[in-house]
């Protein structure tokens, strides 16, 4: 039996390193959202599963005895599918999800239920920096701002559909670089998903220091019966208690 680690976050990389160092029988999976993902310490497959049936077949073929879902907090479809399949097949499942961000003194945050609320709130003269990922771009095409910038890891081949451009960059980002970028672009509004990532926190600090308004997209709901931990060590402890951890 093997453990399946659904990766795509810095916490997943840390957990993979622990599992590999302890000789845990495990395999990792990356959905392929970026062309050049950071390597993991475990054997890794780079593809989707082909829906629920494909995921079920993979669990059977690879003798998966437990799953840790350490995907992004906004990977709602993956989390729901994983939960449904594991419940149906009787496979133990753990969700590793870092805590949400907490505003600090001086932050100018507004929480959004969806992108449409952001489009309504952002004025036409705004200079908007979208830190929401390339896959979110279609939801913002109705934005009527003066300039819009979207940060991506890999620059897409298609042209940018709004006044503005793509901005390439790979995390982690430091405070000085984020501050320089926002000042150079003249950013007035920052839009971010509530990922809770420590690597992404500098952009929020830069926005606070520069007086930039921040719009935070709230996290999607997750299955109510899902077992959730917030730290890598908690997830590692859960894995250590699995009956097949010695192979």
JSON list of C-alpha atoms in Angstrom, two decimals:
[
{"chain": "A", "resi": 1, "resn": "UNK", "atom": "CA", "xyz": [0.00, 0.00, 0.00]},
{"chain": "A", "resi": 2, "resn": "UNK", "atom": "CA", "xyz": [1.10, 3.56, -0.69]},
{"chain": "A", "resi": 3, "resn": "UNK", "atom": "CA", "xyz": [0.18, 7.06, 0.36]},
{"chain": "A", "resi": 4, "resn": "UNK", "atom": "CA", "xyz": [-0.88, 9.52, -2.34]},
{"chain": "A", "resi": 5, "resn": "UNK", "atom": "CA", "xyz": [0.12, 13.14, -1.76]},
{"chain": "A", "resi": 6, "resn": "UNK", "atom": "CA", "xyz": [-1.83, 15.63, -3.86]},
{"chain": "A", "resi": 7, "resn": "UNK", "atom": "CA", "xyz": [0.64, 18.48, -4.10]},
{"chain": "A", "resi": 8, "resn": "UNK", "atom": "CA", "xyz": [0.87, 22.02, -5.46]},
{"chain": "A", "resi": 9, "resn": "UNK", "atom": "CA", "xyz": [1.76, 24.06, -2.36]},
{"chain": "A", "resi": 10, "resn": "UNK", "atom": "CA", "xyz": [4.90, 24.81, -0.36]},
{"chain": "A", "resi": 11, "resn": "UNK", "atom": "CA", "xyz": [3.45, 22.72, 2.46]},
{"chain": "A", "resi": 12, "resn": "UNK", "atom": "CA", "xyz": [3.19, 19.77, 0.09]},
{"chain": "A", "resi": 13, "resn": "UNK", "atom": "CA", "xyz": [6.88, 20.16, -0.81]},
{"chain": "A", "resi": 14, "resn": "UNK", "atom": "CA", "xyz": [7.82, 20.21, 2.87]},
{"chain": "A", "resi": 15, "resn": "UNK", "atom": "CA", "xyz": [5.68, 17.17, 3.61]},
{"chain": "A", "resi": 16, "resn": "UNK", "atom": "CA", "xyz": [7.10, 15.27, 0.63]},
{"chain": "A", "resi": 17, "resn": "UNK", "atom": "CA", "xyz": [10.61, 15.88, 1.98]},
{"chain": "A", "resi": 18, "resn": "UNK", "atom": "CA", "xyz": [9.65, 14.48, 5.39]},
{"chain": "A", "resi": 19, "resn": "UNK", "atom": "CA", "xyz": [7.98, 11.41, 3.91]},
{"chain": "A", "resi": 20, "resn": "UNK", "atom": "CA", "xyz": [10.93, 10.73, 1.62]},
{"chain": "A", "resi": 21, "resn": "UNK", "atom": "CA", "xyz": [13.45, 11.15, 4.45]},
{"chain": "A", "resi": 22, "resn": "UNK", "atom": "CA", "xyz": [11.53, 8.64, 6.55]},
{"chain": "A", "resi": 23, "resn": "UNK", "atom": "CA", "xyz": [11.30, 6.12, 3.71]},
{"chain": "A", "resi": 24, "resn": "UNK", "atom": "CA", "xyz": [7.52, 6.32, 3.58]},
{"chain": "A", "resi": 25, "resn": "UNK", "atom": "CA", "xyz": [5.88, 4.40, 0.70]},
{"chain": "A", "resi": 26, "resn": "UNK", "atom": "CA", "xyz": [4.37, 7.38, -1.08]},
{"chain": "A", "resi": 27, "resn": "UNK", "atom": "CA", "xyz": [3.79, 8.97, -4.46]},
{"chain": "A", "resi": 28, "resn": "UNK", "atom": "CA", "xyz": [2.99, 12.60, -5.22]},
{"chain": "A", "resi": 29, "resn": "UNK", "atom": "CA", "xyz": [0.79, 14.09, -7.92]},
{"chain": "A", "resi": 30, "resn": "UNK", "atom": "CA", "xyz": [0.86, 17.54, -9.52]},
{"chain": "A", "resi": 31, "resn": "UNK", "atom": "CA", "xyz": [-2.04, 18.66, -11.69]},
{"chain": "A", "resi": 32, "resn": "UNK", "atom": "CA", "xyz": [0.19, 20.48, -14.18]},
{"chain": "A", "resi": 33, "resn": "UNK", "atom": "CA", "xyz": [-0.94, 24.06, -13.53]},
{"chain": "A", "resi": 34, "resn": "UNK", "atom": "CA", "xyz": [2.58, 25.32, -14.32]},
{"chain": "A", "resi": 35, "resn": "UNK", "atom": "CA", "xyz": [5.04, 24.17, -16.97]},
{"chain": "A", "resi": 36, "resn": "UNK", "atom": "CA", "xyz": [8.05, 24.11, -14.65]},
{"chain": "A", "resi": 37, "resn": "UNK", "atom": "CA", "xyz": [6.87, 23.19, -11.13]},
{"chain": "A", "resi": 38, "resn": "UNK", "atom": "CA", "xyz": [9.33, 23.04, -8.24]},
{"chain": "A", "resi": 39, "resn": "UNK", "atom": "CA", "xyz": [10.54, 19.44, -7.79]},
{"chain": "A", "resi": 40, "resn": "UNK", "atom": "CA", "xyz": [9.28, 17.20, -5.00]},
{"chain": "A", "resi": 41, "resn": "UNK", "atom": "CA", "xyz": [11.29, 14.69, -2.97]},
{"chain": "A", "resi": 42, "resn": "UNK", "atom": "CA", "xyz": [8.86, 11.87, -3.85]},
{"chain": "A", "resi": 43, "resn": "UNK", "atom": "CA", "xyz": [8.20, 10.08, -7.15]},
{"chain": "A", "resi": 44, "resn": "UNK", "atom": "CA", "xyz": [5.80, 12.44, -8.90]},
{"chain": "A", "resi": 45, "resn": "UNK", "atom": "CA", "xyz": [3.22, 12.15, -11.65]},
{"chain": "A", "resi": 46, "resn": "UNK", "atom": "CA", "xyz": [2.53, 15.32, -13.65]},
{"chain": "A", "resi": 47, "resn": "UNK", "atom": "CA", "xyz": [-1.02, 15.07, -14.98]},
{"chain": "A", "resi": 48, "resn": "UNK", "atom": "CA", "xyz": [-4.66, 15.10, -14.02]},
{"chain": "A", "resi": 49, "resn": "UNK", "atom": "CA", "xyz": [-6.54, 11.89, -13.29]},
{"chain": "A", "resi": 50, "resn": "UNK", "atom": "CA", "xyz": [-9.24, 12.23, -15.92]},
{"chain": "A", "resi": 51, "resn": "UNK", "atom": "CA", "xyz": [-12.18, 12.84, -13.61]},
{"chain": "A", "resi": 52, "resn": "UNK", "atom": "CA", "xyz": [-13.61, 10.70, -10.84]},
{"chain": "A", "resi": 53, "resn": "UNK", "atom": "CA", "xyz": [-13.42, 7.42, -12.76]},
{"chain": "A", "resi": 54, "resn": "UNK", "atom": "CA", "xyz": [-9.78, 8.03, -13.63]},
{"chain": "A", "resi": 55, "resn": "UNK", "atom": "CA", "xyz": [-8.97, 8.86, -10.02]},
{"chain": "A", "resi": 56, "resn": "UNK", "atom": "CA", "xyz": [-10.72, 5.72, -8.78]},
{"chain": "A", "resi": 57, "resn": "UNK", "atom": "CA", "xyz": [-8.78, 3.61, -11.28]},
{"chain": "A", "resi": 58, "resn": "UNK", "atom": "CA", "xyz": [-5.50, 5.19, -10.16]},
{"chain": "A", "resi": 59, "resn": "UNK", "atom": "CA", "xyz": [-6.26, 4.44, -6.50]},
{"chain": "A", "resi": 60, "resn": "UNK", "atom": "CA", "xyz": [-6.87, 0.78, -7.35]},
{"chain": "A", "resi": 61, "resn": "UNK", "atom": "CA", "xyz": [-3.99, 0.35, -9.82]},
{"chain": "A", "resi": 62, "resn": "UNK", "atom": "CA", "xyz": [-1.42, 2.02, -7.56]},
{"chain": "A", "resi": 63, "resn": "UNK", "atom": "CA", "xyz": [-2.68, 0.37, -4.36]},
{"chain": "A", "resi": 64, "resn": "UNK", "atom": "CA", "xyz": [-3.31, 3.71, -2.68]},
{"chain": "A", "resi": 65, "resn": "UNK", "atom": "CA", "xyz": [-4.08, 3.12, 0.99]},
{"chain": "A", "resi": 66, "resn": "UNK", "atom": "CA", "xyz": [-4.45, 6.75, 2.09]},
{"chain": "A", "resi": 67, "resn": "UNK", "atom": "CA", "xyz": [-4.53, 10.24, 0.59]},
{"chain": "A", "resi": 68, "resn": "UNK", "atom": "CA", "xyz": [-3.29, 13.60, 1.82]},
{"chain": "A", "resi": 69, "resn": "UNK", "atom": "CA", "xyz": [-4.80, 16.49, -0.11]},
{"chain": "A", "resi": 70, "resn": "UNK", "atom": "CA", "xyz": [-2.28, 19.33, 0.13]},
{"chain": "A", "resi": 71, "resn": "UNK", "atom": "CA", "xyz": [-3.48, 21.21, -2.93]},
{"chain": "A", "resi": 72, "resn": "UNK", "atom": "CA", "xyz": [-4.15, 24.96, -3.00]},
{"chain": "A", "resi": 73, "resn": "UNK", "atom": "CA", "xyz": [-6.97, 26.22, -0.75]},
{"chain": "A", "resi": 74, "resn": "UNK", "atom": "CA", "xyz": [-8.81, 27.29, -3.93]},
{"chain": "A", "resi": 75, "resn": "UNK", "atom": "CA", "xyz": [-8.52, 23.90, -5.68]},
{"chain": "A", "resi": 76, "resn": "UNK", "atom": "CA", "xyz": [-12.14, 23.27, -4.70]},
{"chain": "A", "resi": 77, "resn": "UNK", "atom": "CA", "xyz": [-12.98, 20.78, -7.45]},
{"chain": "A", "resi": 78, "resn": "UNK", "atom": "CA", "xyz": [-9.96, 18.63, -6.67]},
{"chain": "A", "resi": 79, "resn": "UNK", "atom": "CA", "xyz": [-10.74, 18.66, -2.95]},
{"chain": "A", "resi": 80, "resn": "UNK", "atom": "CA", "xyz": [-14.41, 17.77, -3.51]},
{"chain": "A", "resi": 81, "resn": "UNK", "atom": "CA", "xyz": [-13.61, 14.99, -5.98]},
{"chain": "A", "resi": 82, "resn": "UNK", "atom": "CA", "xyz": [-10.93, 13.55, -3.72]},
{"chain": "A", "resi": 83, "resn": "UNK", "atom": "CA", "xyz": [-13.30, 13.57, -0.76]},
{"chain": "A", "resi": 84, "resn": "UNK", "atom": "CA", "xyz": [-16.12, 11.91, -2.70]},
{"chain": "A", "resi": 85, "resn": "UNK", "atom": "CA", "xyz": [-13.90, 9.15, -4.11]},
{"chain": "A", "resi": 86, "resn": "UNK", "atom": "CA", "xyz": [-12.17, 8.42, -0.81]},
{"chain": "A", "resi": 87, "resn": "UNK", "atom": "CA", "xyz": [-15.48, 8.22, 1.06]},
{"chain": "A", "resi": 88, "resn": "UNK", "atom": "CA", "xyz": [-16.93, 5.88, -1.56]},
{"chain": "A", "resi": 89, "resn": "UNK", "atom": "CA", "xyz": [-13.84, 3.64, -1.61]},
{"chain": "A", "resi": 90, "resn": "UNK", "atom": "CA", "xyz": [-13.18, 3.71, 2.13]},
{"chain": "A", "resi": 91, "resn": "UNK", "atom": "CA", "xyz": [-9.73, 5.28, 1.73]},
{"chain": "A", "resi": 92, "resn": "UNK", "atom": "CA", "xyz": [-8.46, 7.40, 4.67]},
{"chain": "A", "resi": 93, "resn": "UNK", "atom": "CA", "xyz": [-8.19, 11.06, 3.66]},
{"chain": "A", "resi": 94, "resn": "UNK", "atom": "CA", "xyz": [-6.58, 14.08, 5.29]},
{"chain": "A", "resi": 95, "resn": "UNK", "atom": "CA", "xyz": [-6.75, 17.68, 4.10]},
{"chain": "A", "resi": 96, "resn": "UNK", "atom": "CA", "xyz": [-3.64, 19.80, 4.80]},
{"chain": "A", "resi": 97, "resn": "UNK", "atom": "CA", "xyz": [-4.74, 23.43, 4.48]},
{"chain": "A", "resi": 98, "resn": "UNK", "atom": "CA", "xyz": [-2.83, 26.37, 5.91]},
{"chain": "A", "resi": 99, "resn": "UNK", "atom": "CA", "xyz": [-4.76, 28.97, 7.94]},
{"chain": "A", "resi": 100, "resn": "UNK", "atom": "CA", "xyz": [-6.34, 31.94, 6.22]},
{"chain": "A", "resi": 101, "resn": "UNK", "atom": "CA", "xyz": [-4.68, 35.34, 6.43]},
{"chain": "A", "resi": 102, "resn": "UNK", "atom": "CA", "xyz": [-5.56, 37.65, 9.32]},
{"chain": "A", "resi": 103, "resn": "UNK", "atom": "CA", "xyz": [-5.54, 41.43, 8.70]},
{"chain": "A", "resi": 104, "resn": "UNK", "atom": "CA", "xyz": [-3.11, 43.54, 10.71]},
{"chain": "A", "resi": 105, "resn": "UNK", "atom": "CA", "xyz": [-3.18, 47.15, 11.85]},
{"chain": "A", "resi": 106, "resn": "UNK", "atom": "CA", "xyz": [-3.15, 49.46, 8.85]},
{"chain": "A", "resi": 107, "resn": "UNK", "atom": "CA", "xyz": [-4.48, 46.91, 6.35]},
{"chain": "A", "resi": 108, "resn": "UNK", "atom": "CA", "xyz": [-7.25, 48.14, 4.03]},
{"chain": "A", "resi": 109, "resn": "UNK", "atom": "CA", "xyz": [-8.96, 44.84, 3.21]},
{"chain": "A", "resi": 110, "resn": "UNK", "atom": "CA", "xyz": [-12.36, 44.14, 1.72]},
{"chain": "A", "resi": 111, "resn": "UNK", "atom": "CA", "xyz": [-13.52, 40.53, 1.44]},
{"chain": "A", "resi": 112, "resn": "UNK", "atom": "CA", "xyz": [-15.25, 39.43, -1.76]},
{"chain": "A", "resi": 113, "resn": "UNK", "atom": "CA", "xyz": [-17.65, 36.56, -2.28]},
{"chain": "A", "resi": 114, "resn": "UNK", "atom": "CA", "xyz": [-16.70, 36.35, -5.95]},
{"chain": "A", "resi": 115, "resn": "UNK", "atom": "CA", "xyz": [-15.03, 38.22, -8.80]},
{"chain": "A", "resi": 116, "resn": "UNK", "atom": "CA", "xyz": [-18.27, 39.97, -9.78]},
{"chain": "A", "resi": 117, "resn": "UNK", "atom": "CA", "xyz": [-18.25, 41.85, -6.47]},
{"chain": "A", "resi": 118, "resn": "UNK", "atom": "CA", "xyz": [-14.72, 43.00, -7.21]},
{"chain": "A", "resi": 119, "resn": "UNK", "atom": "CA", "xyz": [-15.66, 44.23, -10.68]},
{"chain": "A", "resi": 120, "resn": "UNK", "atom": "CA", "xyz": [-18.47, 46.30, -9.15]},
{"chain": "A", "resi": 121, "resn": "UNK", "atom": "CA", "xyz": [-16.21, 47.79, -6.47]},
{"chain": "A", "resi": 122, "resn": "UNK", "atom": "CA", "xyz": [-13.12, 48.72, -8.49]},
{"chain": "A", "resi": 123, "resn": "UNK", "atom": "CA", "xyz": [-13.36, 52.22, -10.05]},
{"chain": "A", "resi": 124, "resn": "UNK", "atom": "CA", "xyz": [-12.67, 52.83, -13.73]},
{"chain": "A", "resi": 125, "resn": "UNK", "atom": "CA", "xyz": [-9.55, 54.90, -13.05]},
{"chain": "A", "resi": 126, "resn": "UNK", "atom": "CA", "xyz": [-7.94, 52.18, -10.93]},
{"chain": "A", "resi": 127, "resn": "UNK", "atom": "CA", "xyz": [-4.63, 50.46, -11.61]},
{"chain": "A", "resi": 128, "resn": "UNK", "atom": "CA", "xyz": [-5.31, 46.87, -10.58]},
{"chain": "A", "resi": 129, "resn": "UNK", "atom": "CA", "xyz": [-2.82, 44.13, -9.75]},
{"chain": "A", "resi": 130, "resn": "UNK", "atom": "CA", "xyz": [-4.43, 40.68, -9.93]},
{"chain": "A", "resi": 131, "resn": "UNK", "atom": "CA", "xyz": [-2.60, 38.09, -7.84]},
{"chain": "A", "resi": 132, "resn": "UNK", "atom": "CA", "xyz": [-5.33, 35.55, -8.50]},
{"chain": "A", "resi": 133, "resn": "UNK", "atom": "CA", "xyz": [-3.68, 33.21, -11.02]},
{"chain": "A", "resi": 134, "resn": "UNK", "atom": "CA", "xyz": [-3.93, 32.79, -14.77]},
{"chain": "A", "resi": 135, "resn": "UNK", "atom": "CA", "xyz": [-6.96, 30.50, -14.60]},
{"chain": "A", "resi": 136, "resn": "UNK", "atom": "CA", "xyz": [-8.98, 33.29, -12.98]},
{"chain": "A", "resi": 137, "resn": "UNK", "atom": "CA", "xyz": [-8.48, 35.74, -15.86]},
{"chain": "A", "resi": 138, "resn": "UNK", "atom": "CA", "xyz": [-11.74, 34.95, -17.66]},
{"chain": "A", "resi": 139, "resn": "UNK", "atom": "CA", "xyz": [-13.68, 35.98, -14.54]},
{"chain": "A", "resi": 140, "resn": "UNK", "atom": "CA", "xyz": [-12.15, 39.48, -14.71]},
{"chain": "A", "resi": 141, "resn": "UNK", "atom": "CA", "xyz": [-12.70, 40.31, -18.38]},
{"chain": "A", "resi": 142, "resn": "UNK", "atom": "CA", "xyz": [-15.58, 42.63, -17.43]},
{"chain": "A", "resi": 143, "resn": "UNK", "atom": "CA", "xyz": [-13.27, 44.80, -15.33]},
{"chain": "A", "resi": 144, "resn": "UNK", "atom": "CA", "xyz": [-13.37, 48.45, -16.47]},
{"chain": "A", "resi": 145, "resn": "UNK", "atom": "CA", "xyz": [-10.17, 49.69, -14.84]},
{"chain": "A", "resi": 146, "resn": "UNK", "atom": "CA", "xyz": [-7.56, 51.98, -16.36]},
{"chain": "A", "resi": 147, "resn": "UNK", "atom": "CA", "xyz": [-4.80, 49.37, -16.21]},
{"chain": "A", "resi": 148, "resn": "UNK", "atom": "CA", "xyz": [-4.81, 45.73, -15.14]},
{"chain": "A", "resi": 149, "resn": "UNK", "atom": "CA", "xyz": [-1.80, 43.53, -14.41]},
{"chain": "A", "resi": 150, "resn": "UNK", "atom": "CA", "xyz": [-2.01, 39.78, -13.80]},
{"chain": "A", "resi": 151, "resn": "UNK", "atom": "CA", "xyz": [0.88, 37.90, -12.26]},
{"chain": "A", "resi": 152, "resn": "UNK", "atom": "CA", "xyz": [1.69, 34.51, -13.80]},
{"chain": "A", "resi": 153, "resn": "UNK", "atom": "CA", "xyz": [4.52, 32.01, -13.41]},
{"chain": "A", "resi": 154, "resn": "UNK", "atom": "CA", "xyz": [4.58, 31.11, -17.12]},
{"chain": "A", "resi": 155, "resn": "UNK", "atom": "CA", "xyz": [3.64, 33.76, -19.69]},
{"chain": "A", "resi": 156, "resn": "UNK", "atom": "CA", "xyz": [0.69, 32.51, -21.79]},
{"chain": "A", "resi": 157, "resn": "UNK", "atom": "CA", "xyz": [0.85, 32.54, -25.58]},
{"chain": "A", "resi": 158, "resn": "UNK", "atom": "CA", "xyz": [-2.47, 34.37, -25.92]},
{"chain": "A", "resi": 159, "resn": "UNK", "atom": "CA", "xyz": [-2.60, 38.19, -25.72]},
{"chain": "A", "resi": 160, "resn": "UNK", "atom": "CA", "xyz": [-3.71, 39.92, -22.55]},
{"chain": "A", "resi": 161, "resn": "UNK", "atom": "CA", "xyz": [-7.47, 40.67, -22.91]},
{"chain": "A", "resi": 162, "resn": "UNK", "atom": "CA", "xyz": [-7.55, 43.88, -20.85]},
{"chain": "A", "resi": 163, "resn": "UNK", "atom": "CA", "xyz": [-5.67, 47.20, -20.86]},
{"chain": "A", "resi": 164, "resn": "UNK", "atom": "CA", "xyz": [-2.39, 46.23, -19.19]},
{"chain": "A", "resi": 165, "resn": "UNK", "atom": "CA", "xyz": [-0.27, 43.09, -19.33]},
{"chain": "A", "resi": 166, "resn": "UNK", "atom": "CA", "xyz": [0.90, 39.87, -17.75]},
{"chain": "A", "resi": 167, "resn": "UNK", "atom": "CA", "xyz": [3.64, 40.16, -15.12]},
{"chain": "A", "resi": 168, "resn": "UNK", "atom": "CA", "xyz": [5.81, 37.07, -14.75]},
{"chain": "A", "resi": 169, "resn": "UNK", "atom": "CA", "xyz": [7.27, 35.94, -11.45]},
{"chain": "A", "resi": 170, "resn": "UNK", "atom": "CA", "xyz": [7.80, 32.85, -9.33]},
{"chain": "A", "resi": 171, "resn": "UNK", "atom": "CA", "xyz": [7.34, 32.89, -5.55]},
{"chain": "A", "resi": 172, "resn": "UNK", "atom": "CA", "xyz": [8.63, 33.52, -3.00]},
{"chain": "A", "resi": 173, "resn": "UNK", "atom": "CA", "xyz": [8.51, 37.32, -3.38]},
{"chain": "A", "resi": 174, "resn": "UNK", "atom": "CA", "xyz": [10.18, 39.64, -0.88]},
{"chain": "A", "resi": 175, "resn": "UNK", "atom": "CA", "xyz": [8.84, 42.91, 0.49]},
{"chain": "A", "resi": 176, "resn": "UNK", "atom": "CA", "xyz": [11.36, 45.13, -1.30]},
{"chain": "A", "resi": 177, "resn": "UNK", "atom": "CA", "xyz": [10.61, 43.60, -4.70]},
{"chain": "A", "resi": 178, "resn": "UNK", "atom": "CA", "xyz": [6.84, 43.78, -4.21]},
{"chain": "A", "resi": 179, "resn": "UNK", "atom": "CA", "xyz": [7.07, 47.40, -3.07]},
{"chain": "A", "resi": 180, "resn": "UNK", "atom": "CA", "xyz": [9.20, 48.37, -6.07]},
{"chain": "A", "resi": 181, "resn": "UNK", "atom": "CA", "xyz": [6.83, 46.58, -8.46]},
{"chain": "A", "resi": 182, "resn": "UNK", "atom": "CA", "xyz": [3.68, 48.21, -7.08]},
{"chain": "A", "resi": 183, "resn": "UNK", "atom": "CA", "xyz": [5.28, 51.66, -7.08]},
{"chain": "A", "resi": 184, "resn": "UNK", "atom": "CA", "xyz": [6.57, 51.25, -10.64]},
{"chain": "A", "resi": 185, "resn": "UNK", "atom": "CA", "xyz": [3.17, 50.14, -11.93]},
{"chain": "A", "resi": 186, "resn": "UNK", "atom": "CA", "xyz": [1.26, 52.74, -9.90]},
{"chain": "A", "resi": 187, "resn": "UNK", "atom": "CA", "xyz": [-1.01, 50.10, -8.35]},
{"chain": "A", "resi": 188, "resn": "UNK", "atom": "CA", "xyz": [-4.09, 51.43, -6.54]},
{"chain": "A", "resi": 189, "resn": "UNK", "atom": "CA", "xyz": [-5.91, 48.12, -5.96]},
{"chain": "A", "resi": 190, "resn": "UNK", "atom": "CA", "xyz": [-4.54, 44.65, -5.20]},
{"chain": "A", "resi": 191, "resn": "UNK", "atom": "CA", "xyz": [-6.74, 41.59, -5.65]},
{"chain": "A", "resi": 192, "resn": "UNK", "atom": "CA", "xyz": [-5.64, 38.36, -3.98]},
{"chain": "A", "resi": 193, "resn": "UNK", "atom": "CA", "xyz": [-7.08, 35.00, -3.07]},
{"chain": "A", "resi": 194, "resn": "UNK", "atom": "CA", "xyz": [-7.06, 34.21, 0.64]},
{"chain": "A", "resi": 195, "resn": "UNK", "atom": "CA", "xyz": [-4.41, 31.54, 0.17]},
{"chain": "A", "resi": 196, "resn": "UNK", "atom": "CA", "xyz": [-2.82, 32.03, 3.58]},
{"chain": "A", "resi": 197, "resn": "UNK", "atom": "CA", "xyz": [0.60, 31.52, 2.02]},
{"chain": "A", "resi": 198, "resn": "UNK", "atom": "CA", "xyz": [3.58, 32.93, 3.91]},
{"chain": "A", "resi": 199, "resn": "UNK", "atom": "CA", "xyz": [5.38, 33.19, 0.56]},
{"chain": "A", "resi": 200, "resn": "UNK", "atom": "CA", "xyz": [2.64, 35.53, -0.71]},
{"chain": "A", "resi": 201, "resn": "UNK", "atom": "CA", "xyz": [2.39, 37.66, 2.44]},
{"chain": "A", "resi": 202, "resn": "UNK", "atom": "CA", "xyz": [4.93, 40.31, 1.29]},
{"chain": "A", "resi": 203, "resn": "UNK", "atom": "CA", "xyz": [2.50, 41.67, -1.31]},
{"chain": "A", "resi": 204, "resn": "UNK", "atom": "CA", "xyz": [0.01, 42.37, 1.47]},
{"chain": "A", "resi": 205, "resn": "UNK", "atom": "CA", "xyz": [2.68, 44.10, 3.53]},
{"chain": "A", "resi": 206, "resn": "UNK", "atom": "CA", "xyz": [3.72, 46.18, 0.52]},
{"chain": "A", "resi": 207, "resn": "UNK", "atom": "CA", "xyz": [0.09, 47.16, -0.06]},
{"chain": "A", "resi": 208, "resn": "UNK", "atom": "CA", "xyz": [-0.31, 48.19, 3.58]},
{"chain": "A", "resi": 209, "resn": "UNK", "atom": "CA", "xyz": [2.85, 50.30, 3.50]},
{"chain": "A", "resi": 210, "resn": "UNK", "atom": "CA", "xyz": [1.79, 52.00, 0.25]},
{"chain": "A", "resi": 211, "resn": "UNK", "atom": "CA", "xyz": [-1.85, 52.55, 1.26]},
{"chain": "A", "resi": 212, "resn": "UNK", "atom": "CA", "xyz": [-3.15, 50.28, -1.51]},
{"chain": "A", "resi": 213, "resn": "UNK", "atom": "CA", "xyz": [-6.70, 48.95, -1.19]},
{"chain": "A", "resi": 214, "resn": "UNK", "atom": "CA", "xyz": [-6.74, 45.15, -1.02]},
{"chain": "A", "resi": 215, "resn": "UNK", "atom": "CA", "xyz": [-9.65, 43.00, -2.18]},
{"chain": "A", "resi": 216, "resn": "UNK", "atom": "CA", "xyz": [-9.53, 39.47, -0.76]},
{"chain": "A", "resi": 217, "resn": "UNK", "atom": "CA", "xyz": [-11.40, 36.63, -2.44]},
{"chain": "A", "resi": 218, "resn": "UNK", "atom": "CA", "xyz": [-12.76, 34.35, 0.28]},
{"chain": "A", "resi": 219, "resn": "UNK", "atom": "CA", "xyz": [-12.04, 30.63, 0.21]},
{"chain": "A", "resi": 220, "resn": "UNK", "atom": "CA", "xyz": [-14.51, 28.19, -1.32]},
{"chain": "A", "resi": 221, "resn": "UNK", "atom": "CA", "xyz": [-16.46, 25.90, 0.97]},
{"chain": "A", "resi": 222, "resn": "UNK", "atom": "CA", "xyz": [-15.04, 22.44, 1.61]},
{"chain": "A", "resi": 223, "resn": "UNK", "atom": "CA", "xyz": [-16.86, 19.20, 2.55]},
{"chain": "A", "resi": 224, "resn": "UNK", "atom": "CA", "xyz": [-18.06, 19.46, 6.14]},
{"chain": "A", "resi": 225, "resn": "UNK", "atom": "CA", "xyz": [-16.94, 15.92, 7.02]},
{"chain": "A", "resi": 226, "resn": "UNK", "atom": "CA", "xyz": [-13.37, 16.45, 5.80]},
{"chain": "A", "resi": 227, "resn": "UNK", "atom": "CA", "xyz": [-10.60, 15.89, 8.37]},
{"chain": "A", "resi": 228, "resn": "UNK", "atom": "CA", "xyz": [-8.39, 19.01, 8.22]},
{"chain": "A", "resi": 229, "resn": "UNK", "atom": "CA", "xyz": [-5.03, 19.93, 9.75]},
{"chain": "A", "resi": 230, "resn": "UNK", "atom": "CA", "xyz": [-3.16, 23.21, 9.34]},
{"chain": "A", "resi": 231, "resn": "UNK", "atom": "CA", "xyz": [0.52, 22.29, 9.68]},
{"chain": "A", "resi": 232, "resn": "UNK", "atom": "CA", "xyz": [2.97, 20.02, 7.90]},
{"chain": "A", "resi": 233, "resn": "UNK", "atom": "CA", "xyz": [3.97, 18.32, 11.15]},
{"chain": "A", "resi": 234, "resn": "UNK", "atom": "CA", "xyz": [0.34, 17.48, 11.94]},
{"chain": "A", "resi": 235, "resn": "UNK", "atom": "CA", "xyz": [0.01, 15.88, 8.51]},
{"chain": "A", "resi": 236, "resn": "UNK", "atom": "CA", "xyz": [3.26, 13.95, 8.98]},
{"chain": "A", "resi": 237, "resn": "UNK", "atom": "CA", "xyz": [2.05, 12.65, 12.36]},
{"chain": "A", "resi": 238, "resn": "UNK", "atom": "CA", "xyz": [-1.19, 11.47, 10.74]},
{"chain": "A", "resi": 239, "resn": "UNK", "atom": "CA", "xyz": [0.78, 9.63, 8.06]},
{"chain": "A", "resi": 240, "resn": "UNK", "atom": "CA", "xyz": [3.05, 8.01, 10.65]},
{"chain": "A", "resi": 241, "resn": "UNK", "atom": "CA", "xyz": [0.01, 6.39, 12.26]},
{"chain": "A", "resi": 242, "resn": "UNK", "atom": "CA", "xyz": [-1.06, 4.66, 9.05]},
{"chain": "A", "resi": 243, "resn": "UNK", "atom": "CA", "xyz": [-0.77, 0.86, 9.29]},
{"chain": "A", "resi": 244, "resn": "UNK", "atom": "CA", "xyz": [1.30, 0.50, 6.10]},
{"chain": "A", "resi": 245, "resn": "UNK", "atom": "CA", "xyz": [3.91, 3.16, 6.82]},
{"chain": "A", "resi": 246, "resn": "UNK", "atom": "CA", "xyz": [6.73, 0.58, 6.77]},
{"chain": "A", "resi": 247, "resn": "UNK", "atom": "CA", "xyz": [5.89, -0.49, 3.22]}
]
